[in-house]
Short mmCIF file of C-alpha atoms in Angstrom, two decimals:
data_model
loop_
_atom_site.label_atom_id
_atom_site.label_comp_id
_atom_site.label_asym_id
_atom_site.label_seq_id
_atom_site.Cartn_x
_atom_site.Cartn_y
_atom_site.Cartn_z
CA MET A 897 85.11 -20.00 48.28
CA SER A 898 83.76 -20.72 51.54
CA SER A 899 82.63 -18.16 53.48
CA PRO A 900 84.30 -17.02 56.78
CA SER A 901 81.65 -19.14 58.91
CA ALA A 902 82.87 -22.16 56.94
CA VAL A 903 86.44 -22.26 58.66
CA PRO A 904 86.87 -24.54 61.61
CA ALA A 905 87.82 -23.09 64.52
CA TYR A 906 88.52 -25.62 67.47
CA PRO A 907 89.74 -24.87 70.71
CA ARG A 908 93.62 -25.00 71.51
CA ALA A 909 92.78 -27.54 73.89
CA VAL A 910 90.33 -30.52 74.27
CA LEU A 911 89.76 -32.53 77.54
CA PHE A 912 88.42 -36.20 77.43
CA ASP A 913 87.11 -38.39 80.23
CA LEU A 914 89.03 -41.61 79.90
CA LEU A 915 87.13 -44.58 81.67
CA THR A 916 83.38 -43.78 80.13
CA ALA A 917 83.20 -40.91 77.44
CA LEU A 918 86.13 -43.32 75.59
CA LEU A 919 85.77 -46.54 76.93
CA ASP A 920 83.85 -48.63 77.25
CA SER A 921 84.57 -49.70 81.24
CA TRP A 922 81.21 -50.45 81.29
CA THR A 923 81.95 -54.26 79.71
CA VAL A 924 85.21 -55.05 81.55
CA TRP A 925 82.80 -54.52 85.06
CA ASN A 926 79.76 -55.67 84.29
CA ARG A 927 82.28 -58.48 83.16
CA ALA A 928 84.13 -58.81 86.01
CA ALA A 929 81.02 -58.58 88.31
CA GLY A 930 79.32 -61.65 87.46
CA SER A 931 76.11 -60.05 85.47
CA GLU A 932 75.59 -55.67 84.31
CA ALA A 933 73.38 -55.49 87.14
CA ALA A 934 76.08 -56.51 89.12
CA GLY A 935 78.25 -54.83 88.09
CA ARG A 936 76.21 -51.59 87.93
CA ALA A 937 75.79 -52.16 91.52
CA TRP A 938 79.32 -52.20 92.12
CA ARG A 939 80.09 -49.30 90.00
CA ALA A 940 77.35 -47.15 91.73
CA GLU A 941 78.52 -47.73 95.33
CA TYR A 942 82.53 -46.56 94.53
CA LEU A 943 81.17 -43.60 92.42
CA ARG A 944 79.35 -43.37 95.62
CA ARG A 945 82.08 -43.51 97.61
CA THR A 946 85.04 -41.50 95.00
CA TYR A 947 82.78 -38.50 94.96
CA GLY A 948 82.60 -38.20 98.97
CA CYS A 949 85.90 -39.13 99.76
CA GLY A 950 87.75 -35.21 99.66
CA ALA A 951 91.65 -36.70 99.41
CA TYR A 952 92.39 -39.22 97.15
CA GLN A 953 92.09 -41.90 98.79
CA PRO A 954 93.87 -45.28 96.85
CA TYR A 955 91.82 -45.78 93.34
CA GLU A 956 92.01 -49.36 93.80
CA ARG A 957 91.51 -49.84 97.49
CA LEU A 958 87.51 -47.59 96.86
CA VAL A 959 87.51 -50.33 94.78
CA GLN A 960 88.00 -53.29 96.97
CA GLU A 961 86.22 -51.09 99.13
CA ALA A 962 82.80 -50.93 96.74
CA ALA A 963 82.78 -54.54 96.51
CA THR A 964 82.97 -55.37 99.72
CA ALA A 965 80.04 -53.01 100.59
CA VAL A 966 77.78 -54.79 97.89
CA GLY A 967 78.04 -58.59 98.12
CA LEU A 968 79.78 -59.56 95.63
CA PRO A 969 83.81 -62.16 95.98
CA ALA A 970 86.58 -60.44 96.48
CA ALA A 971 88.33 -61.66 93.43
CA ALA A 972 86.36 -59.19 91.82
CA PRO A 973 88.61 -56.47 91.88
CA ALA A 974 90.98 -59.46 90.42
CA ALA A 975 88.83 -59.59 87.92
CA LEU A 976 88.62 -56.98 86.53
CA GLU A 977 92.45 -55.46 86.60
CA ALA A 978 93.01 -58.14 85.18
CA CYS A 979 90.72 -57.64 82.27
CA TRP A 980 91.74 -54.24 82.58
CA ASP A 981 94.32 -54.47 79.54
CA GLU A 982 90.89 -55.35 77.14
CA LEU A 983 89.14 -51.56 77.78
CA PRO A 984 87.50 -51.40 74.81
CA ALA A 985 86.89 -47.81 72.73
CA TRP A 986 83.42 -46.67 72.25
CA ASP A 987 82.21 -46.51 68.66
CA GLY A 988 84.46 -43.04 67.28
CA ALA A 989 86.58 -42.54 69.93
CA ARG A 990 90.03 -43.19 67.63
CA GLU A 991 88.31 -42.12 64.34
CA LEU A 992 87.42 -37.84 66.78
CA LEU A 993 90.35 -38.61 68.67
CA SER A 994 92.36 -38.55 64.73
CA ALA A 995 90.03 -35.61 64.04
CA LEU A 996 91.68 -33.43 66.00
CA ARG A 997 94.93 -34.55 66.94
CA PRO A 998 96.48 -31.42 64.32
CA HIS A 999 94.35 -28.78 65.18
CA CYS A 1000 94.44 -30.05 69.21
CA ARG A 1001 96.79 -30.37 71.94
CA LEU A 1002 94.68 -33.14 73.99
CA ALA A 1003 94.07 -34.48 76.87
CA VAL A 1004 92.89 -37.43 79.93
CA VAL A 1005 91.27 -36.35 83.33
CA THR A 1006 90.22 -39.32 84.77
CA ASN A 1007 88.88 -40.97 88.26
CA CYS A 1008 91.83 -43.07 88.27
CA SER A 1009 95.77 -44.56 89.77
CA ALA A 1010 97.61 -43.45 88.74
CA ARG A 1011 98.84 -46.80 87.88
CA LEU A 1012 95.82 -48.65 85.89
CA GLY A 1013 94.82 -44.31 84.29
CA ARG A 1014 97.99 -44.27 81.96
CA ARG A 1015 97.65 -48.21 80.54
CA ALA A 1016 93.94 -47.74 80.06
CA ALA A 1017 94.91 -43.41 78.53
CA ASP A 1018 98.18 -46.15 76.48
CA LEU A 1019 94.55 -47.84 75.00
CA LEU A 1020 93.90 -45.56 72.64
CA GLY A 1021 97.04 -45.23 71.19
CA VAL A 1022 97.39 -41.89 71.11
CA ASP A 1023 100.58 -39.35 71.76
CA TRP A 1024 98.37 -36.87 74.70
CA ASP A 1025 99.74 -33.83 75.65
CA VAL A 1026 98.79 -34.45 79.23
CA VAL A 1027 96.86 -37.01 81.12
CA VAL A 1028 95.60 -36.26 84.99
CA THR A 1029 94.98 -38.99 87.63
CA SER A 1030 93.23 -38.48 90.86
CA GLU A 1031 95.99 -40.00 92.25
CA GLU A 1032 97.76 -37.24 91.06
CA ALA A 1033 95.85 -34.80 91.27
CA GLY A 1034 95.08 -35.63 94.88
CA PHE A 1035 91.53 -35.57 94.44
CA TYR A 1036 88.76 -37.46 92.28
CA LYS A 1037 86.29 -35.25 90.24
CA PRO A 1038 84.28 -33.23 90.28
CA ASP A 1039 86.16 -30.96 92.12
CA PRO A 1040 88.12 -28.45 90.46
CA ARG A 1041 91.27 -29.56 91.10
CA PRO A 1042 92.29 -32.00 88.05
CA TYR A 1043 90.52 -29.47 85.51
CA ALA A 1044 92.60 -26.97 86.27
CA LEU A 1045 95.93 -29.82 86.81
CA ALA A 1046 95.28 -30.37 82.77
CA LEU A 1047 94.77 -27.07 81.90
CA SER A 1048 98.22 -25.89 83.67
CA GLN A 1049 100.60 -28.61 82.42
CA LEU A 1050 98.89 -27.24 79.23
CA ARG A 1051 98.81 -23.73 79.20
CA VAL A 1052 95.75 -22.64 78.32
CA GLU A 1053 93.18 -20.90 79.52
CA PRO A 1054 89.57 -22.67 80.30
CA SER A 1055 88.06 -20.54 77.51
CA GLN A 1056 90.39 -21.78 75.03
CA ALA A 1057 89.69 -25.20 76.18
CA ALA A 1058 86.99 -28.22 76.17
CA PHE A 1059 85.87 -31.32 78.02
CA VAL A 1060 84.16 -34.52 77.09
CA ALA A 1061 82.46 -35.74 79.51
CA GLY A 1062 81.52 -39.39 80.42
CA SER A 1063 79.68 -38.76 83.07
CA GLY A 1064 76.86 -36.53 84.68
CA TYR A 1065 78.94 -35.40 87.12
CA ASP A 1066 81.73 -33.35 85.70
CA MET A 1067 79.39 -30.99 85.34
CA PHE A 1068 79.77 -30.14 88.70
CA GLY A 1069 83.79 -29.45 87.78
CA THR A 1070 83.15 -27.92 84.33
CA SER A 1071 81.14 -25.44 84.99
CA LYS A 1072 83.46 -24.63 88.44
CA VAL A 1073 86.34 -24.65 86.04
CA GLY A 1074 85.04 -22.08 83.79
CA LEU A 1075 84.65 -25.20 81.01
CA ARG A 1076 81.86 -25.53 78.01
CA THR A 1077 80.91 -29.49 77.71
CA TYR A 1078 80.14 -32.15 75.21
CA TRP A 1079 78.82 -34.86 77.12
CA HIS A 1080 79.10 -38.20 75.64
CA ASN A 1081 76.24 -39.54 77.61
CA ARG A 1082 76.16 -42.88 75.59
CA ILE A 1083 73.86 -45.29 77.83
CA GLY A 1084 71.74 -42.79 79.10
CA LEU A 1085 72.98 -41.46 82.77
CA THR A 1086 70.33 -39.39 83.92
CA LEU A 1087 71.76 -35.87 85.03
CA PRO A 1088 72.95 -35.27 89.10
CA GLU A 1089 70.26 -33.11 90.54
CA GLY A 1090 71.51 -30.22 90.91
CA ALA A 1091 74.03 -30.32 87.42
CA PRO A 1092 74.38 -27.97 84.96
CA ARG A 1093 73.30 -28.75 81.43
CA PRO A 1094 76.44 -28.92 79.38
CA GLU A 1095 76.75 -27.82 76.52
CA VAL A 1096 75.50 -30.52 74.35
CA GLU A 1097 74.63 -34.29 75.12
CA SER A 1098 75.04 -37.41 72.98
CA ALA A 1099 74.83 -40.89 73.17
CA ARG A 1100 77.12 -40.89 70.72
CA LEU A 1101 80.54 -39.68 69.72
CA ASP A 1102 79.94 -37.96 66.14
CA ALA A 1103 78.51 -35.20 66.52
CA ALA A 1104 81.35 -34.08 69.48
CA LEU A 1105 83.51 -33.20 66.50
CA PRO A 1106 81.29 -30.64 64.07
CA TRP A 1107 80.91 -28.94 67.22
CA LEU A 1108 84.59 -28.47 68.78
CA GLN A 1109 85.12 -27.07 65.13
CA ARG A 1110 82.49 -24.49 65.44
CA PHE A 1111 83.87 -24.04 68.59
CA GLY A 1112 85.62 -20.34 68.23
#
């Protein structure tokens, strides 16, 4: 007979960053930019703008402005959107979602427009309970409001939910809301200065399911 400690204790809900935790958006940005170096520079400039803009500004405009700022041609943002429906899932992403679906409510909290965010969420083939974009929340992460909106729509308290992050900046927001966080740090990013540490950090999603099964 299994011991009581072996009984899974899932959270009521698991919230996910979409474009870095579940989907490999880095590859698509690099392809649209023409090289990995150009793609990284473009993405870094875009992130700087989203983290500093306060209230929501149109995602597509910020992407365009960032491309111009790093010297990319005007065709780069159009190329990014043309490849949007080809965003690949990271290894293990669909398997993790499938394993969680019978036990937890599932949500996305993504820095994106509503139009592109929902298209990207649909690529994973999941019947999401909630999809919150920055456009709908009125603010970009790591402002706590997008996370809080998802929790409100899920009708779940922060203590009953977990977050799977793709960016170290998520820790600023999840710590303010009170969400225990797993950082899927696939490409080995450095934790931003002053950011709280996640409960778990891994280059893969493999350890997320055991962590969530022991959540309670």
